[in-house]
mmCIF file of C-alpha atoms in Angstrom:
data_model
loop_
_atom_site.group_PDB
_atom_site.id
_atom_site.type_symbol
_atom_site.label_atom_id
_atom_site.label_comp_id
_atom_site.label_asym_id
_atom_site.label_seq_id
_atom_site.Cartn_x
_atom_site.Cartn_y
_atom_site.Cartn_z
ATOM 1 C CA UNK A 1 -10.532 -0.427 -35.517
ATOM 2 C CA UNK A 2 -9.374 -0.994 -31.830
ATOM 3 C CA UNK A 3 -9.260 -4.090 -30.220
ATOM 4 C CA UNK A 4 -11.748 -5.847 -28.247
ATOM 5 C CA UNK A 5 -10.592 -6.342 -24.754
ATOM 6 C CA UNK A 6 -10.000 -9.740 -24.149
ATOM 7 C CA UNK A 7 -8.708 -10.589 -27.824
ATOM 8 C CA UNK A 8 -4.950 -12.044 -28.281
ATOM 9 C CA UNK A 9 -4.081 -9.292 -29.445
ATOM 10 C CA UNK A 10 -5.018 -7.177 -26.292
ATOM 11 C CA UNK A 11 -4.056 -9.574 -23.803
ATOM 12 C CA UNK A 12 -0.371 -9.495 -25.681
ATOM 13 C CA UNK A 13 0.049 -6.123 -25.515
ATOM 14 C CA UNK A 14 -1.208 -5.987 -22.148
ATOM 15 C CA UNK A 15 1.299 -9.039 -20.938
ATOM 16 C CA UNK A 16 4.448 -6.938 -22.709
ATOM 17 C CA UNK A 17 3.193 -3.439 -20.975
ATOM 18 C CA UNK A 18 3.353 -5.348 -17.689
ATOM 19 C CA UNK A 19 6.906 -6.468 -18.310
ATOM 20 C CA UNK A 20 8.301 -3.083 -19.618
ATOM 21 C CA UNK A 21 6.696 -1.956 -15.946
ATOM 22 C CA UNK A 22 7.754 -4.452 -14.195
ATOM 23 C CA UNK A 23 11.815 -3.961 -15.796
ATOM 24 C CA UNK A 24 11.336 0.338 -14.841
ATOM 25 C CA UNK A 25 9.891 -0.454 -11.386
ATOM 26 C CA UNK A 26 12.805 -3.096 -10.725
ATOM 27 C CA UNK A 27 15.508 -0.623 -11.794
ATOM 28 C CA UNK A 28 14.036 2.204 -10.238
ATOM 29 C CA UNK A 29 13.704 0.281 -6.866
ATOM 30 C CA UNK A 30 17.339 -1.089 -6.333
ATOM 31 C CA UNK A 31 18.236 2.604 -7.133
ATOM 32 C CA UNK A 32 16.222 3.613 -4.482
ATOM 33 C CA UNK A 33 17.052 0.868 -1.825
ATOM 34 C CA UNK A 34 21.055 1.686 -3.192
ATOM 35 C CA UNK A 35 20.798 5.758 -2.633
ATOM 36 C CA UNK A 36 19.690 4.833 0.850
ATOM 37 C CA UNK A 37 22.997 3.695 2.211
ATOM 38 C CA UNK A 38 26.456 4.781 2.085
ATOM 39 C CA UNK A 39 30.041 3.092 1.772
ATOM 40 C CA UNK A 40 30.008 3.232 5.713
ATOM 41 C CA UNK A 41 27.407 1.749 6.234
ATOM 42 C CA UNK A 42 28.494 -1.608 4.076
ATOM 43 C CA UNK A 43 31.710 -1.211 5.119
ATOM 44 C CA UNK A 44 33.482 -0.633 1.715
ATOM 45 C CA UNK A 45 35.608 2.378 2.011
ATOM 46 C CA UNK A 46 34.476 5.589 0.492
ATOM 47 C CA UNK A 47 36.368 6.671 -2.753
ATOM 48 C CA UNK A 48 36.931 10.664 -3.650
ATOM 49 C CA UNK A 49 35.499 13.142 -1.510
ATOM 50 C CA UNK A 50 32.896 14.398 -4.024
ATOM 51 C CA UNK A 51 30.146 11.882 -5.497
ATOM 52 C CA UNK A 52 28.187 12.576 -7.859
ATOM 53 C CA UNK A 53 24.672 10.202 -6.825
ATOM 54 C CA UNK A 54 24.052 9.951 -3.371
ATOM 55 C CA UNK A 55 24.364 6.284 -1.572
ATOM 56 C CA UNK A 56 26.544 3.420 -2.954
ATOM 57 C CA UNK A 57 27.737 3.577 -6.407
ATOM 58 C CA UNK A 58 27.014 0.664 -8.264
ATOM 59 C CA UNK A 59 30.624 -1.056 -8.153
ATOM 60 C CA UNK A 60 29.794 -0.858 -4.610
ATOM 61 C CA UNK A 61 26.807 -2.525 -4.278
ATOM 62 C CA UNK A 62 27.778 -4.954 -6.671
ATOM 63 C CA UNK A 63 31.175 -5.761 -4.863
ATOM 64 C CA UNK A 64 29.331 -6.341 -1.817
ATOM 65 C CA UNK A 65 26.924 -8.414 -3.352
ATOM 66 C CA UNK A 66 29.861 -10.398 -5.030
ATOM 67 C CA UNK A 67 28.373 -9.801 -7.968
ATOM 68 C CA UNK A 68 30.421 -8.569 -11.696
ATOM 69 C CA UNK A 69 29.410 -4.674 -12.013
ATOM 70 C CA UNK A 70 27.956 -5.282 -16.102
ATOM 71 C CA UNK A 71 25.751 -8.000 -13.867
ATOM 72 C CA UNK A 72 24.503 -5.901 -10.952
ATOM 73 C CA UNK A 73 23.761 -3.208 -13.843
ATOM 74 C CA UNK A 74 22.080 -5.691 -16.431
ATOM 75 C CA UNK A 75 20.043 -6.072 -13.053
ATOM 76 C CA UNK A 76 19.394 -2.818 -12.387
ATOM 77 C CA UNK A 77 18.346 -2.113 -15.895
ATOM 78 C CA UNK A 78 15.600 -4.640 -15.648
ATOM 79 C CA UNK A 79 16.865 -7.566 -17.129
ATOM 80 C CA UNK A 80 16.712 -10.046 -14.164
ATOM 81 C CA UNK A 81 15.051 -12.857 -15.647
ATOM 82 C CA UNK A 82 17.532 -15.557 -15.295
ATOM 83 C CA UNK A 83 18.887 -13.976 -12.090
ATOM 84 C CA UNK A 84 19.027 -16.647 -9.131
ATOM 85 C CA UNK A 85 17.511 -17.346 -6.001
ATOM 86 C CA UNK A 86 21.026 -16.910 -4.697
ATOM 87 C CA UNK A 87 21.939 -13.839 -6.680
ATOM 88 C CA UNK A 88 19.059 -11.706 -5.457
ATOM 89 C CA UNK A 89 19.544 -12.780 -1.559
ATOM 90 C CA UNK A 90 22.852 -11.636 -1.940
ATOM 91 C CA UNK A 91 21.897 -8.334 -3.424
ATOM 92 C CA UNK A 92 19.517 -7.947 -0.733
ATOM 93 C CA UNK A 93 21.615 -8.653 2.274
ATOM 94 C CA UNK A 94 23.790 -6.228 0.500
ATOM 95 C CA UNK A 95 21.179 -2.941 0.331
ATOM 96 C CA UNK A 96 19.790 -4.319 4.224
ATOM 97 C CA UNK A 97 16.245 -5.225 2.861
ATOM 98 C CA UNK A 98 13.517 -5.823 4.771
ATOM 99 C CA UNK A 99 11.640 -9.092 4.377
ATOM 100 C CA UNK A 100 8.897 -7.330 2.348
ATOM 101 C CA UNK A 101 11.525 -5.501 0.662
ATOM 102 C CA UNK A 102 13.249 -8.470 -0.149
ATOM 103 C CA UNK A 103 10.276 -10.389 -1.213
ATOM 104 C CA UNK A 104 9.355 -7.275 -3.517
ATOM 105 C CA UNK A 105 12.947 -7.894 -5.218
ATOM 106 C CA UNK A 106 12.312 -11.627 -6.053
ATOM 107 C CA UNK A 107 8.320 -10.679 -7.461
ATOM 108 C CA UNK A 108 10.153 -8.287 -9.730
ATOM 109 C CA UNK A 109 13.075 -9.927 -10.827
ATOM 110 C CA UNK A 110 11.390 -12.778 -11.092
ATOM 111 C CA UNK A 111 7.501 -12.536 -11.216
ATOM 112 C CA UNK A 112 5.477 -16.078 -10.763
ATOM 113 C CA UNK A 113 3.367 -16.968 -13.454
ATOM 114 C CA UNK A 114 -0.415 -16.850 -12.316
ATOM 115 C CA UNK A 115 -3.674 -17.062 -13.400
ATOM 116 C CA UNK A 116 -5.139 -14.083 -15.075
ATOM 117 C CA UNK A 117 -7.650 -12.015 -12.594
ATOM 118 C CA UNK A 118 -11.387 -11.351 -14.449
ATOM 119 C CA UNK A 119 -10.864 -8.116 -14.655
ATOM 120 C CA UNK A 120 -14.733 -7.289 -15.067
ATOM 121 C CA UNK A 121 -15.529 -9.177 -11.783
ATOM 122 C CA UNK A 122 -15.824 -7.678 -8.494
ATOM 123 C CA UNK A 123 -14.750 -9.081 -5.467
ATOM 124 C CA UNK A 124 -17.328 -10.297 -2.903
ATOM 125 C CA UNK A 125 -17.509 -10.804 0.902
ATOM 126 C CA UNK A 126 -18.481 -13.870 1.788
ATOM 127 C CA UNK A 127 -22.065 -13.456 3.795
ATOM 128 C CA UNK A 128 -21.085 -15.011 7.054
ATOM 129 C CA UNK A 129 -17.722 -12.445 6.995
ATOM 130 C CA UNK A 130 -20.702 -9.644 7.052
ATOM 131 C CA UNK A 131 -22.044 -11.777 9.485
ATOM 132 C CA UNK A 132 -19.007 -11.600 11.471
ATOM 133 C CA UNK A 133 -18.654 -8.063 11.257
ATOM 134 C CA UNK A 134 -21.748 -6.847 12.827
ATOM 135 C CA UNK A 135 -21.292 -9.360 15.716
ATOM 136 C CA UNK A 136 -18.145 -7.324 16.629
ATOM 137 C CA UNK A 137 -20.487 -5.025 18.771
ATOM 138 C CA UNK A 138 -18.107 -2.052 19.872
ATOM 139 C CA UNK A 139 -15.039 -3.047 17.249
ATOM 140 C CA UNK A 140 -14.364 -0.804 14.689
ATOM 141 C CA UNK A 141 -14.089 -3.736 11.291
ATOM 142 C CA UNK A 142 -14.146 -3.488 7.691
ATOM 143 C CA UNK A 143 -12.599 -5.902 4.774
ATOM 144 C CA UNK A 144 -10.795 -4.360 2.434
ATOM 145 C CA UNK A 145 -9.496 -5.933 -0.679
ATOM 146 C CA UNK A 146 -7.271 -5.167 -4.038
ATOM 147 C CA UNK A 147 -5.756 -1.871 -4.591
ATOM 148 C CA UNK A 148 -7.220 -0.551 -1.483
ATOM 149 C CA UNK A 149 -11.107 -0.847 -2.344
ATOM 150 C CA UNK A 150 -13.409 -1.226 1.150
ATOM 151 C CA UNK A 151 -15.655 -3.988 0.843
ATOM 152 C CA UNK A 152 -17.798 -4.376 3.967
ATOM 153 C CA UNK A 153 -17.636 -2.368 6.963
ATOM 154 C CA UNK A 154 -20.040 -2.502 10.557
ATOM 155 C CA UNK A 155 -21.513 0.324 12.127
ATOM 156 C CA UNK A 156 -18.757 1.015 14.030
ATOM 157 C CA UNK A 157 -16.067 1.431 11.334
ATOM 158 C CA UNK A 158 -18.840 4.647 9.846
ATOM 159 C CA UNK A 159 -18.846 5.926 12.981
ATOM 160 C CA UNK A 160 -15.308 6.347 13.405
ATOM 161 C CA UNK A 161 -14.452 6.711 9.369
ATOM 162 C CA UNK A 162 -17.572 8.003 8.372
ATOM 163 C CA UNK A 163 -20.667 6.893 6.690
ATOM 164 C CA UNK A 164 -18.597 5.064 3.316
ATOM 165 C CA UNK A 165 -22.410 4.069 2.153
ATOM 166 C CA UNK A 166 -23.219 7.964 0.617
ATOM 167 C CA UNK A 167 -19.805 7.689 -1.093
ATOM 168 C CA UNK A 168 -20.102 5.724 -4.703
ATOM 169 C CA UNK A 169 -18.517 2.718 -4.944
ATOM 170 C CA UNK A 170 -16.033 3.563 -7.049
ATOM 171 C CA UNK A 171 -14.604 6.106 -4.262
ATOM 172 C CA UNK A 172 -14.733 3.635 -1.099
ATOM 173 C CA UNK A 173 -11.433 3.014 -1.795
ATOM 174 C CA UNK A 174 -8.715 4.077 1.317
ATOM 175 C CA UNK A 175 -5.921 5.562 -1.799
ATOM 176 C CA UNK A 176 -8.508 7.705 -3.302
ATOM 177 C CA UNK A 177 -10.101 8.769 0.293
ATOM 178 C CA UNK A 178 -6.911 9.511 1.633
ATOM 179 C CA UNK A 179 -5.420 12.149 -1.204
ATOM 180 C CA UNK A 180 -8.266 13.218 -2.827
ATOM 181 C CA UNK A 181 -10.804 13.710 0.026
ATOM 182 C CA UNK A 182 -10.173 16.183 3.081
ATOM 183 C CA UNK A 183 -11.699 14.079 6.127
ATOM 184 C CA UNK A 184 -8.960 11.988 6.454
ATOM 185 C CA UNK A 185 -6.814 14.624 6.698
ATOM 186 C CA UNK A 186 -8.679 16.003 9.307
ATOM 187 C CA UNK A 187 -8.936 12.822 10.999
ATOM 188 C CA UNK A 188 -6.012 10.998 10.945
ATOM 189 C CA UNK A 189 -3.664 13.110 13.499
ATOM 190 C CA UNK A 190 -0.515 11.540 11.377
ATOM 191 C CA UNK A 191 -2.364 11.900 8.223
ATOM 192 C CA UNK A 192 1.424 11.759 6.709
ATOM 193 C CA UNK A 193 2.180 8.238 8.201
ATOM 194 C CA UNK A 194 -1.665 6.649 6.921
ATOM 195 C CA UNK A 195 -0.506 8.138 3.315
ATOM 196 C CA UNK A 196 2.854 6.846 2.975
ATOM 197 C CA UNK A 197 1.379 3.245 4.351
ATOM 198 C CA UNK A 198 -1.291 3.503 1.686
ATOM 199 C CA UNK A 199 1.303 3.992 -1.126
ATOM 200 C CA UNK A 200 3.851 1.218 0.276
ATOM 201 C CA UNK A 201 1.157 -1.039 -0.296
ATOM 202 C CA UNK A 202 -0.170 -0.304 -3.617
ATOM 203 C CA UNK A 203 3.462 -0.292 -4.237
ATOM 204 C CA UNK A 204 4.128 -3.821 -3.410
ATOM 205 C CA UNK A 205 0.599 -4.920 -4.650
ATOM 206 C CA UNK A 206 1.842 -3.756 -8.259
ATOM 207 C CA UNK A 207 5.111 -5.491 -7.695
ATOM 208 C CA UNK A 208 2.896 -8.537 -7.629
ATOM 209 C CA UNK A 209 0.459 -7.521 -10.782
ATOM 210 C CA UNK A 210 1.782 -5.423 -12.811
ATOM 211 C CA UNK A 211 -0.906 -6.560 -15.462
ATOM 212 C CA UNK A 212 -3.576 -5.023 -13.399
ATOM 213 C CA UNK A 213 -4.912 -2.343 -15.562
ATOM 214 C CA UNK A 214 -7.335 -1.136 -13.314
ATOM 215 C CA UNK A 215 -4.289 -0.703 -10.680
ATOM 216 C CA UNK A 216 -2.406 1.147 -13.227
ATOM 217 C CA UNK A 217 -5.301 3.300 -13.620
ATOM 218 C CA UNK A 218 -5.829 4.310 -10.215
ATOM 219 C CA UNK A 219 -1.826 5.035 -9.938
ATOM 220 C CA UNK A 220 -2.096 7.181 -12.870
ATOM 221 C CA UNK A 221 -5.088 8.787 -11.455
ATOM 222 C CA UNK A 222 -3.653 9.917 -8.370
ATOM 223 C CA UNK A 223 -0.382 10.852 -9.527
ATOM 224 C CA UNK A 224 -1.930 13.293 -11.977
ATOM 225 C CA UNK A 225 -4.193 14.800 -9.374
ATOM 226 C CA UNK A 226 -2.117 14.558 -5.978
ATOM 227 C CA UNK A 227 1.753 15.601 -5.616
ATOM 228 C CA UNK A 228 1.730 14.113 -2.530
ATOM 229 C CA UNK A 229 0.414 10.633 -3.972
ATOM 230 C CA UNK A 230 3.715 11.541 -6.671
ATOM 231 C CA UNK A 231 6.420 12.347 -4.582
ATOM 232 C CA UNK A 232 5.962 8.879 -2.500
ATOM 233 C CA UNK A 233 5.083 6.476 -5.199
ATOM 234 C CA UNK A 234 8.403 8.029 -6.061
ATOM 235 C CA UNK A 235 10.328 7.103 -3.398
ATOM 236 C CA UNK A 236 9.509 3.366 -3.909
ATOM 237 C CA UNK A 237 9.007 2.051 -0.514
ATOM 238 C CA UNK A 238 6.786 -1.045 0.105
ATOM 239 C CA UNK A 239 5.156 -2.123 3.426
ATOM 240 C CA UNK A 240 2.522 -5.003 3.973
ATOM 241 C CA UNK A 241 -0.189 -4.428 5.751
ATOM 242 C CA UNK A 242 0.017 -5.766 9.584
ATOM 243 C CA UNK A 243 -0.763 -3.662 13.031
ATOM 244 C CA UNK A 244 0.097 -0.806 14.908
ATOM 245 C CA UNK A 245 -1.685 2.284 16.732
ATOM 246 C CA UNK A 246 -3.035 4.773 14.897
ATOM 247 C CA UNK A 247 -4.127 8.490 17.017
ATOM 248 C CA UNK A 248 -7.643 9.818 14.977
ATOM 249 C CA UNK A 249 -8.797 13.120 15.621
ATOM 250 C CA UNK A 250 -12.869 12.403 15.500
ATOM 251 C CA UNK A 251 -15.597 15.774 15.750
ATOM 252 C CA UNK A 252 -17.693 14.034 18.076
ATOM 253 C CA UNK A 253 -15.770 12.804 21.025
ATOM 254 C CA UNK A 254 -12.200 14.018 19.940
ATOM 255 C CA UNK A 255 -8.705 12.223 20.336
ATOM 256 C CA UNK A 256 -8.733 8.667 20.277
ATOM 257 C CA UNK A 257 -5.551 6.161 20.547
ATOM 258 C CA UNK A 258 -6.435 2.911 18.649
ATOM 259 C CA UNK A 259 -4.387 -0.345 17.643
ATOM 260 C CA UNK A 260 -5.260 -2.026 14.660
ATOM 261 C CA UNK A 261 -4.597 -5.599 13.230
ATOM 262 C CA UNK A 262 -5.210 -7.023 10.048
ATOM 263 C CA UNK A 263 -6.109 -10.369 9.216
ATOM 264 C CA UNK A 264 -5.562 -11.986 5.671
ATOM 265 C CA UNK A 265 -7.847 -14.111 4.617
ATOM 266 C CA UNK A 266 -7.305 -17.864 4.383
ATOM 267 C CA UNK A 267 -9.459 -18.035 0.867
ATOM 268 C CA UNK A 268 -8.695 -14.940 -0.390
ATOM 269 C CA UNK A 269 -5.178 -13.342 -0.012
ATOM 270 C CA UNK A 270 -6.516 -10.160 -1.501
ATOM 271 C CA UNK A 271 -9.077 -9.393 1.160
ATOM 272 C CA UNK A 272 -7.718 -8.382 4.677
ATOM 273 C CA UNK A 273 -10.053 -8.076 7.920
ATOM 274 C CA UNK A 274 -8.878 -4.716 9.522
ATOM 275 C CA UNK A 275 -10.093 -4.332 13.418
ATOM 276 C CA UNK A 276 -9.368 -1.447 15.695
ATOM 277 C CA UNK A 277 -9.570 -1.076 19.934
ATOM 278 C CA UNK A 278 -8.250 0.763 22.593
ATOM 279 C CA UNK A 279 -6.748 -0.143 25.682
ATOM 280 C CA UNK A 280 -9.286 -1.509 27.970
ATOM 281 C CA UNK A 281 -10.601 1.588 30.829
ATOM 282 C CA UNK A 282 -8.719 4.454 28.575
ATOM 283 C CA UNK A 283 -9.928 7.513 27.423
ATOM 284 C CA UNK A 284 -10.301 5.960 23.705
ATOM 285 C CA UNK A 285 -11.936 3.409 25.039
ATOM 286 C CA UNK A 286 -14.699 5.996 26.700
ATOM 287 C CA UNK A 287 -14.736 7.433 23.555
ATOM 288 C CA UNK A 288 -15.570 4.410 21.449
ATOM 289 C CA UNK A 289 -18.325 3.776 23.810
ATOM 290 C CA UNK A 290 -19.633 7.059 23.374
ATOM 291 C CA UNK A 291 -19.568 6.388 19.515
ATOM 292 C CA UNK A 292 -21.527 3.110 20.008
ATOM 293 C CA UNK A 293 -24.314 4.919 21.354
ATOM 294 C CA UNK A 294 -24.493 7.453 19.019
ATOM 295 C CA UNK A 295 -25.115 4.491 16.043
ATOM 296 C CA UNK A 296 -25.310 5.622 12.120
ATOM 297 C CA UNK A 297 -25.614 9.392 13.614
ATOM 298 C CA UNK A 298 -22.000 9.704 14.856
ATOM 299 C CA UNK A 299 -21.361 9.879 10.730
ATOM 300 C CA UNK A 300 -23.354 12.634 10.080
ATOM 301 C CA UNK A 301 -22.553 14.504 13.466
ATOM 302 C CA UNK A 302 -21.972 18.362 12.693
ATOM 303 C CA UNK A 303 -17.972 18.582 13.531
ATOM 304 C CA UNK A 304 -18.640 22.643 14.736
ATOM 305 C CA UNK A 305 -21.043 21.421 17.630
ATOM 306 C CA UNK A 306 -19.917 21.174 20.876
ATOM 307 C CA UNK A 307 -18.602 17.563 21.834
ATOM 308 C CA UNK A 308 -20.566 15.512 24.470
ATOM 309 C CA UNK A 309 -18.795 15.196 27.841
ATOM 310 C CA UNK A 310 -17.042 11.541 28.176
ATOM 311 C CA UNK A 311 -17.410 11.431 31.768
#
């Protein structure tokens, strides 16, 4: 007879799943970060003309570091739970990580104990964040929370994503949308760049929960049915969420040039308010007018019929 979810038992196994996880994604990432540079570029000089990895060999990284080699690879093996503070800045001066890289390192290597999520318990937006969105009249907004789920949206974020209330809940949810569904490849002009930002997140979200079974689910899910998704969870890369300018390809009034932000939460870490504009008197910004007076029908507008005139 299985287990009842919840039960020591269960939780055990879960908690030692999340650390064999945790040990392969640690490994697995310095490899990555390490077959990214070369002796050149850490100044150690190159030995042999043939190599058989690409990137630093291990005795490399691990004299830069100043680290012993058996340490670096007791590391890179996944057993880094006594590693220092010290240690791991080292190693990550040493492979040039990025702040979120680095921080990525230290959740892995050495993961904080925290209180156990209720699984069964969806998140909420508080009412006077709804509130907020649908007083940003003309501002594309929507919350969006753990592993990439959209929570609460205005009318003009289904106008210029589409009308997320006729898809079921369980597929309003940006990873899924993005490699399963074909409208954001049709919308997003560097539909490559949204994917590979989608994936550096989940990425670094499982660095911080690898006991998240419903995360490990929807990683499974998507490697299974997308090589895409597989090739870049495979490359490792992580990436928080901040802003930047995205180009979207829309049926109704065409190109538009938009710069998003995203806002964490005070209360919540796990929910981030996304907004998007366009420069003020631009062509995007004509065209986001034009969707503003088209409502809840610039979701459903037929993408073969000719496009309105902006001027």
């Amino acid at each position: 007879m299985e287990d009842e979810p919840g039960t020591p038992s269960t939780t055990g196994r879960r908690e030692a799943e999340a650390v064999l996880r945790r040990r392969a994604e640690l490994g697995e990432f310095l490899r990555t970060r390490r077959a990214r540079l070369t002796p050149e570029d850490v100044g150690v000089p190159r030995v042999g003309r043939y190599r058989r990895v690409p990137g630093l060999r291990r005795e490399e990284l691990a004299q830069v570091a100043g680290v012993s080699v058996a340490y670096y690879t007791r590391l890179e093996q996944g057993h880094g739970r006594n590693v220092s503070a010290e240690v791991l800045d080292a190693i990550a001066r040493a492979l040039r990580l990025t702040d979120t890289e680095h921080a990525h390192l230290t959740h892995l290597a050495k993961p904080k104990r925290h209180r156990r999520r209720t699984q069964a318990r969806s998140q909420r937006v508080r009412p006077a964040l709804r509130t907020l969105l649908d007083a940003l009249e003309g501002v594309p907004a929507y919350v969006i929370g753990r592993r990439t789920d959209i929570l609460a949206w205005n009318r003009m974020a289904a106008s210029l994503f589409g009308d997320w209330e006729r898809i079921p809940a369980r597929e309003r949810n940006w990873a899924r949308m993005v490699f399963l569904r074909p409208e954001p490849r049709e919308l997003f002009a560097e539909w490559d760049a949204k994917a590979a930002d989608i994936v550096s997140f989940l990425r670094l979200e499982a660095g911080c929960h690898a006991d998240d079974p419903e995360l490990a689910a929807l990683v499974g899910e998507l490697s299974v049915r997308s090589d895409e998704f597989r090739r870049l969870w495979a490359e490792h890369d992580v990436k928080e969420k901040g802003h930047g300018v995205k180009r979207l390809l829309h049926p109704l009034v065409g190109e538009l040039t938009l710069s998003f932000e995203t806002l964490t939460l005070p209360d919540d870490a796990d929910q981030h308010l996304v907004t998007y504009h366009a420069e003020p008197d631009s062509p995007s910004a004509d065209g986001l007018r034009l969707l503003g007076s088209w409502g809840a029908d610039a979701a459903h507008v037929d993408a073969s019929a000719p496009r309105p005139d902006r001027g």
